Amino acid sequence: MRRRAILGYGAAGVGAVALMLFVGWWQVDGPGGPEPVGQRPMALTEMDFRLTDHEGNAVGPETLIGRPTMVFFGFTYCPDVCPTTLSDISGWLDDLGDEADEMNVVFITVDPERDTVEAMAEYVGYFHPGIRGWTGPEEQIARVADGFRATYERVPAESGDYTMNHTASVFLFAASGRFVTMIDYHEPKEFAVPKIRRALEEEMEGAT
């Protein structure tokens, strides 16, 4: 009996430690963690850039104001991160159902040299129809990335071609243009979708 009680206390102790570690991860490195100081994106209302969407329409930060917004940076020649993330986003939008129609979802290229309007149109066509592709001059892409606090760089390949390193997280903004949070690369759907709903709920609260 005494041995059973000791084992019971031991199991409870392990469970408590595991819970504490999970809470610590959630608050520091996980979905509940704060954005790094100095890396928080600007509000959309404070940004200034001019791009073109995959249908040839002029777009800018004002295009995104009024509805919750999800933004991801990447490029069409991306071998894994971009198609994986856009597939994840497509799944999240499917899970949201009709609520997905209330959002702006934008894929912004960091490789405008190769990602023309036509190339973006073909690429986003492989994913959820709600995803828009944006491209533009290099200097405008740089302005966008600076506002979002996103990073990217051109990396030479052994073949003589090049690839791009870039921020792999997804940015979430409220309808007001205020930054809400980020969804990390490969973040489980169980965490990602509630974050998106939070941005949608802020839109509804602002409308009441």
PDB file of C-alpha atoms in Angstrom:
ATOM      1  CA  MET A   1       0.000   0.000   0.000  1.00  0.00           C
ATOM      2  CA  ARG A   2       2.790   2.384   0.938  1.00  0.00           C
ATOM      3  CA  ARG A   3       4.695   1.517  -2.233  1.00  0.00           C
ATOM      4  CA  ARG A   4       1.571   2.204  -4.318  1.00  0.00           C
ATOM      5  CA  ALA A   5       1.158   5.594  -2.677  1.00  0.00           C
ATOM      6  CA  ILE A   6       4.796   6.495  -3.356  1.00  0.00           C
ATOM      7  CA  LEU A   7       4.400   5.502  -7.011  1.00  0.00           C
ATOM      8  CA  GLY A   8       1.224   7.565  -7.192  1.00  0.00           C
ATOM      9  CA  TYR A   9       2.967  10.639  -5.799  1.00  0.00           C
ATOM     10  CA  GLY A  10       5.853  10.088  -8.234  1.00  0.00           C
ATOM     11  CA  ALA A  11       3.524   9.944 -11.210  1.00  0.00           C
ATOM     12  CA  ALA A  12       1.743  13.065 -10.030  1.00  0.00           C
ATOM     13  CA  GLY A  13       5.081  14.849  -9.650  1.00  0.00           C
ATOM     14  CA  VAL A  14       6.157  13.913 -13.179  1.00  0.00           C
ATOM     15  CA  GLY A  15       2.801  15.112 -14.490  1.00  0.00           C
ATOM     16  CA  ALA A  16       3.167  18.427 -12.675  1.00  0.00           C
ATOM     17  CA  VAL A  17       6.671  18.965 -14.063  1.00  0.00           C
ATOM     18  CA  ALA A  18       5.466  18.141 -17.572  1.00  0.00           C
ATOM     19  CA  LEU A  19       2.631  20.627 -17.210  1.00  0.00           C
ATOM     20  CA  MET A  20       5.002  23.333 -15.974  1.00  0.00           C
ATOM     21  CA  LEU A  21       7.352  22.711 -18.911  1.00  0.00           C
ATOM     22  CA  PHE A  22       4.462  22.920 -21.379  1.00  0.00           C
ATOM     23  CA  VAL A  23       3.193  26.171 -19.877  1.00  0.00           C
ATOM     24  CA  GLY A  24       6.708  27.585 -19.981  1.00  0.00           C
ATOM     25  CA  TRP A  25       7.104  26.636 -23.648  1.00  0.00           C
ATOM     26  CA  TRP A  26       3.689  28.120 -24.476  1.00  0.00           C
ATOM     27  CA  GLN A  27       4.549  31.439 -22.842  1.00  0.00           C
ATOM     28  CA  VAL A  28       8.127  31.752 -24.119  1.00  0.00           C
ATOM     29  CA  ASP A  29       8.608  29.860 -27.398  1.00  0.00           C
ATOM     30  CA  GLY A  30       5.133  28.592 -28.219  1.00  0.00           C
ATOM     31  CA  PRO A  31       1.979  30.220 -29.596  1.00  0.00           C
ATOM     32  CA  GLY A  32       1.447  32.173 -26.388  1.00  0.00           C
ATOM     33  CA  GLY A  33       4.880  33.742 -26.464  1.00  0.00           C
ATOM     34  CA  PRO A  34       5.429  37.453 -27.051  1.00  0.00           C
ATOM     35  CA  GLU A  35       6.998  38.835 -30.219  1.00  0.00           C
ATOM     36  CA  PRO A  36      10.730  39.631 -29.867  1.00  0.00           C
ATOM     37  CA  VAL A  37      11.316  43.242 -28.874  1.00  0.00           C
ATOM     38  CA  GLY A  38      12.043  45.365 -31.933  1.00  0.00           C
ATOM     39  CA  GLN A  39      10.660  42.733 -34.312  1.00  0.00           C
ATOM     40  CA  ARG A  40       6.967  43.458 -33.996  1.00  0.00           C
ATOM     41  CA  PRO A  41       5.436  44.328 -37.395  1.00  0.00           C
ATOM     42  CA  MET A  42       4.049  47.792 -38.009  1.00  0.00           C
ATOM     43  CA  ALA A  43       0.302  48.290 -38.199  1.00  0.00           C
ATOM     44  CA  LEU A  44      -0.974  48.110 -41.760  1.00  0.00           C
ATOM     45  CA  THR A  45      -2.175  51.708 -41.388  1.00  0.00           C
ATOM     46  CA  GLU A  46       1.455  52.800 -40.899  1.00  0.00           C
ATOM     47  CA  MET A  47       2.840  50.988 -43.952  1.00  0.00           C
ATOM     48  CA  ASP A  48       3.352  52.524 -47.393  1.00  0.00           C
ATOM     49  CA  PHE A  49       3.955  50.369 -50.468  1.00  0.00           C
ATOM     50  CA  ARG A  50       2.560  49.732 -53.951  1.00  0.00           C
ATOM     51  CA  LEU A  51       2.364  46.252 -55.476  1.00  0.00           C
ATOM     52  CA  THR A  52       0.326  44.368 -58.089  1.00  0.00           C
ATOM     53  CA  ASP A  53      -1.837  41.325 -57.417  1.00  0.00           C
ATOM     54  CA  HIS A  54      -1.954  38.207 -59.591  1.00  0.00           C
ATOM     55  CA  GLU A  55      -4.859  39.647 -61.576  1.00  0.00           C
ATOM     56  CA  GLY A  56      -2.991  42.836 -62.436  1.00  0.00           C
ATOM     57  CA  ASN A  57      -4.720  45.087 -59.888  1.00  0.00           C
ATOM     58  CA  ALA A  58      -2.809  47.781 -57.994  1.00  0.00           C
ATOM     59  CA  VAL A  59      -2.719  46.978 -54.267  1.00  0.00           C
ATOM     60  CA  GLY A  60      -1.283  48.451 -51.082  1.00  0.00           C
ATOM     61  CA  PRO A  61      -1.797  48.349 -47.320  1.00  0.00           C
ATOM     62  CA  GLU A  62      -5.160  50.091 -47.712  1.00  0.00           C
ATOM     63  CA  THR A  63      -6.344  47.051 -49.683  1.00  0.00           C
ATOM     64  CA  LEU A  64      -6.112  45.014 -46.484  1.00  0.00           C
ATOM     65  CA  ILE A  65      -7.829  47.398 -44.069  1.00  0.00           C
ATOM     66  CA  GLY A  66     -11.392  46.461 -43.147  1.00  0.00           C
ATOM     67  CA  ARG A  67     -10.972  42.696 -42.972  1.00  0.00           C
ATOM     68  CA  PRO A  68      -8.686  40.408 -40.942  1.00  0.00           C
ATOM     69  CA  THR A  69      -5.532  39.645 -42.914  1.00  0.00           C
ATOM     70  CA  MET A  70      -3.133  36.728 -43.189  1.00  0.00           C
ATOM     71  CA  VAL A  71       0.180  37.324 -45.023  1.00  0.00           C
ATOM     72  CA  PHE A  72       2.994  34.961 -45.991  1.00  0.00           C
ATOM     73  CA  PHE A  73       6.267  35.820 -47.760  1.00  0.00           C
ATOM     74  CA  GLY A  74       7.884  33.400 -50.200  1.00  0.00           C
ATOM     75  CA  PHE A  75       8.602  32.717 -53.865  1.00  0.00           C
ATOM     76  CA  THR A  76       7.321  30.422 -56.593  1.00  0.00           C
ATOM     77  CA  TYR A  77      10.635  28.584 -57.050  1.00  0.00           C
ATOM     78  CA  CYS A  78      10.653  27.660 -53.343  1.00  0.00           C
ATOM     79  CA  PRO A  79      11.241  23.890 -53.054  1.00  0.00           C
ATOM     80  CA  ASP A  80       9.523  23.103 -49.751  1.00  0.00           C
ATOM     81  CA  VAL A  81       8.679  25.820 -47.201  1.00  0.00           C
ATOM     82  CA  CYS A  82       6.363  27.819 -49.478  1.00  0.00           C
ATOM     83  CA  PRO A  83       4.277  24.993 -50.945  1.00  0.00           C
ATOM     84  CA  THR A  84       4.067  23.385 -47.519  1.00  0.00           C
ATOM     85  CA  THR A  85       2.910  26.603 -45.835  1.00  0.00           C
ATOM     86  CA  LEU A  86       0.452  27.499 -48.592  1.00  0.00           C
ATOM     87  CA  SER A  87      -0.972  23.980 -48.347  1.00  0.00           C
ATOM     88  CA  ASP A  88      -1.277  24.463 -44.573  1.00  0.00           C
ATOM     89  CA  ILE A  89      -3.006  27.816 -45.111  1.00  0.00           C
ATOM     90  CA  SER A  90      -5.380  26.173 -47.583  1.00  0.00           C
ATOM     91  CA  GLY A  91      -6.259  23.591 -44.941  1.00  0.00           C
ATOM     92  CA  TRP A  92      -6.841  26.273 -42.312  1.00  0.00           C
ATOM     93  CA  LEU A  93      -9.162  28.131 -44.673  1.00  0.00           C
ATOM     94  CA  ASP A  94     -11.072  24.932 -45.368  1.00  0.00           C
ATOM     95  CA  ASP A  95     -11.488  24.437 -41.616  1.00  0.00           C
ATOM     96  CA  LEU A  96     -12.831  27.987 -41.252  1.00  0.00           C
ATOM     97  CA  GLY A  97     -15.539  27.333 -43.834  1.00  0.00           C
ATOM     98  CA  ASP A  98     -17.603  30.422 -44.651  1.00  0.00           C
ATOM     99  CA  GLU A  99     -15.552  32.462 -42.171  1.00  0.00           C
ATOM    100  CA  ALA A 100     -12.621  32.267 -44.599  1.00  0.00           C
ATOM    101  CA  ASP A 101     -14.542  34.575 -46.928  1.00  0.00           C
ATOM    102  CA  GLU A 102     -14.181  37.325 -44.315  1.00  0.00           C
ATOM    103  CA  MET A 103     -10.370  37.350 -44.588  1.00  0.00           C
ATOM    104  CA  ASN A 104      -7.658  38.742 -46.821  1.00  0.00           C
ATOM    105  CA  VAL A 105      -5.075  36.023 -47.488  1.00  0.00           C
ATOM    106  CA  VAL A 106      -1.969  37.223 -49.350  1.00  0.00           C
ATOM    107  CA  PHE A 107       1.203  35.548 -50.598  1.00  0.00           C
ATOM    108  CA  ILE A 108       3.897  38.188 -51.237  1.00  0.00           C
ATOM    109  CA  THR A 109       6.929  37.246 -53.306  1.00  0.00           C
ATOM    110  CA  VAL A 110      10.477  37.989 -52.194  1.00  0.00           C
ATOM    111  CA  ASP A 111      11.730  37.117 -55.695  1.00  0.00           C
ATOM    112  CA  PRO A 112      10.124  39.680 -58.027  1.00  0.00           C
ATOM    113  CA  GLU A 113      12.778  39.061 -60.697  1.00  0.00           C
ATOM    114  CA  ARG A 114      11.210  35.693 -61.518  1.00  0.00           C
ATOM    115  CA  ASP A 115       7.768  36.059 -59.934  1.00  0.00           C
ATOM    116  CA  THR A 116       5.874  38.081 -62.522  1.00  0.00           C
ATOM    117  CA  VAL A 117       2.132  38.666 -62.330  1.00  0.00           C
ATOM    118  CA  GLU A 118       1.617  35.693 -64.651  1.00  0.00           C
ATOM    119  CA  ALA A 119       3.898  33.443 -62.599  1.00  0.00           C
ATOM    120  CA  MET A 120       2.088  34.379 -59.395  1.00  0.00           C
ATOM    121  CA  ALA A 121      -1.302  33.746 -60.996  1.00  0.00           C
ATOM    122  CA  GLU A 122      -0.269  30.248 -62.049  1.00  0.00           C
ATOM    123  CA  TYR A 123       1.303  29.445 -58.672  1.00  0.00           C
ATOM    124  CA  VAL A 124      -1.524  30.542 -56.372  1.00  0.00           C
ATOM    125  CA  GLY A 125      -3.911  28.640 -58.620  1.00  0.00           C
ATOM    126  CA  TYR A 126      -2.598  25.427 -57.093  1.00  0.00           C
ATOM    127  CA  PHE A 127      -3.903  26.380 -53.642  1.00  0.00           C
ATOM    128  CA  HIS A 128      -7.070  27.666 -51.951  1.00  0.00           C
ATOM    129  CA  PRO A 129      -8.939  30.128 -54.211  1.00  0.00           C
ATOM    130  CA  GLY A 130      -8.963  32.701 -51.412  1.00  0.00           C
ATOM    131  CA  ILE A 131      -5.177  33.163 -51.588  1.00  0.00           C
ATOM    132  CA  ARG A 132      -3.979  36.220 -53.536  1.00  0.00           C
ATOM    133  CA  GLY A 133      -0.492  36.596 -54.993  1.00  0.00           C
ATOM    134  CA  TRP A 134       1.292  39.974 -54.838  1.00  0.00           C
ATOM    135  CA  THR A 135       4.445  41.068 -56.663  1.00  0.00           C
ATOM    136  CA  GLY A 136       6.130  44.311 -57.660  1.00  0.00           C
ATOM    137  CA  PRO A 137       9.433  46.169 -58.061  1.00  0.00           C
ATOM    138  CA  GLU A 138      12.309  45.141 -55.825  1.00  0.00           C
ATOM    139  CA  GLU A 139      12.290  48.443 -53.923  1.00  0.00           C
ATOM    140  CA  GLN A 140       8.583  48.040 -53.112  1.00  0.00           C
ATOM    141  CA  ILE A 141       9.090  44.448 -51.960  1.00  0.00           C
ATOM    142  CA  ALA A 142      11.820  45.765 -49.655  1.00  0.00           C
ATOM    143  CA  ARG A 143       9.401  48.369 -48.244  1.00  0.00           C
ATOM    144  CA  VAL A 144       6.779  45.714 -47.574  1.00  0.00           C
ATOM    145  CA  ALA A 145       9.253  43.389 -45.880  1.00  0.00           C
ATOM    146  CA  ASP A 146      10.536  46.238 -43.724  1.00  0.00           C
ATOM    147  CA  GLY A 147       7.023  47.093 -42.545  1.00  0.00           C
ATOM    148  CA  PHE A 148       6.294  43.474 -41.692  1.00  0.00           C
ATOM    149  CA  ARG A 149       9.761  43.052 -40.120  1.00  0.00           C
ATOM    150  CA  ALA A 150      10.242  40.121 -42.494  1.00  0.00           C
ATOM    151  CA  THR A 151      13.688  39.191 -43.780  1.00  0.00           C
ATOM    152  CA  TYR A 152      14.889  37.693 -47.052  1.00  0.00           C
ATOM    153  CA  GLU A 153      18.123  37.269 -48.961  1.00  0.00           C
ATOM    154  CA  ARG A 154      19.272  35.916 -52.299  1.00  0.00           C
ATOM    155  CA  VAL A 155      21.521  32.849 -51.986  1.00  0.00           C
ATOM    156  CA  PRO A 156      23.676  31.621 -54.920  1.00  0.00           C
ATOM    157  CA  ALA A 157      23.259  27.950 -55.817  1.00  0.00           C
ATOM    158  CA  GLU A 158      25.981  25.581 -57.029  1.00  0.00           C
ATOM    159  CA  SER A 159      24.176  25.324 -60.366  1.00  0.00           C
ATOM    160  CA  GLY A 160      24.822  29.010 -61.003  1.00  0.00           C
ATOM    161  CA  ASP A 161      21.184  29.844 -60.298  1.00  0.00           C
ATOM    162  CA  TYR A 162      19.934  31.151 -56.963  1.00  0.00           C
ATOM    163  CA  THR A 163      17.395  30.514 -54.227  1.00  0.00           C
ATOM    164  CA  MET A 164      15.923  32.726 -51.503  1.00  0.00           C
ATOM    165  CA  ASN A 165      16.074  32.549 -47.716  1.00  0.00           C
ATOM    166  CA  HIS A 166      13.106  34.267 -46.077  1.00  0.00           C
ATOM    167  CA  THR A 167      10.894  34.553 -43.016  1.00  0.00           C
ATOM    168  CA  ALA A 168       8.705  31.455 -42.909  1.00  0.00           C
ATOM    169  CA  SER A 169       6.048  32.571 -40.418  1.00  0.00           C
ATOM    170  CA  VAL A 170       2.536  33.709 -41.293  1.00  0.00           C
ATOM    171  CA  PHE A 171       1.481  37.201 -40.150  1.00  0.00           C
ATOM    172  CA  LEU A 172      -2.006  37.868 -38.761  1.00  0.00           C
ATOM    173  CA  PHE A 173      -3.637  41.305 -38.585  1.00  0.00           C
ATOM    174  CA  ALA A 174      -7.005  42.487 -37.290  1.00  0.00           C
ATOM    175  CA  ALA A 175      -9.475  44.269 -39.569  1.00  0.00           C
ATOM    176  CA  SER A 176      -8.268  47.568 -38.098  1.00  0.00           C
ATOM    177  CA  GLY A 177      -4.768  46.844 -39.413  1.00  0.00           C
ATOM    178  CA  ARG A 178      -3.368  46.116 -35.968  1.00  0.00           C
ATOM    179  CA  PHE A 179      -0.856  43.257 -35.782  1.00  0.00           C
ATOM    180  CA  VAL A 180      -2.340  40.318 -33.840  1.00  0.00           C
ATOM    181  CA  THR A 181       0.175  37.468 -33.857  1.00  0.00           C
ATOM    182  CA  MET A 182       2.265  35.096 -35.985  1.00  0.00           C
ATOM    183  CA  ILE A 183       1.807  31.470 -36.922  1.00  0.00           C
ATOM    184  CA  ASP A 184       5.104  29.605 -36.983  1.00  0.00           C
ATOM    185  CA  TYR A 185       6.220  27.302 -39.779  1.00  0.00           C
ATOM    186  CA  HIS A 186       4.747  23.836 -39.227  1.00  0.00           C
ATOM    187  CA  GLU A 187       2.720  25.041 -36.247  1.00  0.00           C
ATOM    188  CA  PRO A 188      -0.004  22.470 -35.512  1.00  0.00           C
ATOM    189  CA  LYS A 189      -3.444  23.231 -36.896  1.00  0.00           C
ATOM    190  CA  GLU A 190      -4.821  22.977 -33.348  1.00  0.00           C
ATOM    191  CA  PHE A 191      -2.877  26.154 -32.510  1.00  0.00           C
ATOM    192  CA  ALA A 192      -3.025  27.923 -35.885  1.00  0.00           C
ATOM    193  CA  VAL A 193      -6.785  27.943 -36.448  1.00  0.00           C
ATOM    194  CA  PRO A 194      -7.626  29.414 -32.998  1.00  0.00           C
ATOM    195  CA  LYS A 195      -5.157  32.237 -33.704  1.00  0.00           C
ATOM    196  CA  ILE A 196      -6.976  32.999 -36.958  1.00  0.00           C
ATOM    197  CA  ARG A 197     -10.327  32.930 -35.165  1.00  0.00           C
ATOM    198  CA  ARG A 198      -8.933  35.442 -32.683  1.00  0.00           C
ATOM    199  CA  ALA A 199      -8.339  37.904 -35.539  1.00  0.00           C
ATOM    200  CA  LEU A 200     -11.851  37.202 -36.849  1.00  0.00           C
ATOM    201  CA  GLU A 201     -13.355  37.762 -33.396  1.00  0.00           C
ATOM    202  CA  GLU A 202     -11.626  41.137 -33.129  1.00  0.00           C
ATOM    203  CA  GLU A 203     -13.336  42.113 -36.380  1.00  0.00           C
ATOM    204  CA  MET A 204     -16.750  41.169 -34.957  1.00  0.00           C
ATOM    205  CA  GLU A 205     -16.073  43.004 -31.688  1.00  0.00           C
ATOM    206  CA  GLY A 206     -15.130  46.131 -33.599  1.00  0.00           C
ATOM    207  CA  ALA A 207     -18.366  45.960 -35.570  1.00  0.00           C
ATOM    208  CA  THR A 208     -20.574  45.884 -32.451  1.00  0.00           C
TER     209      THR A 208
END
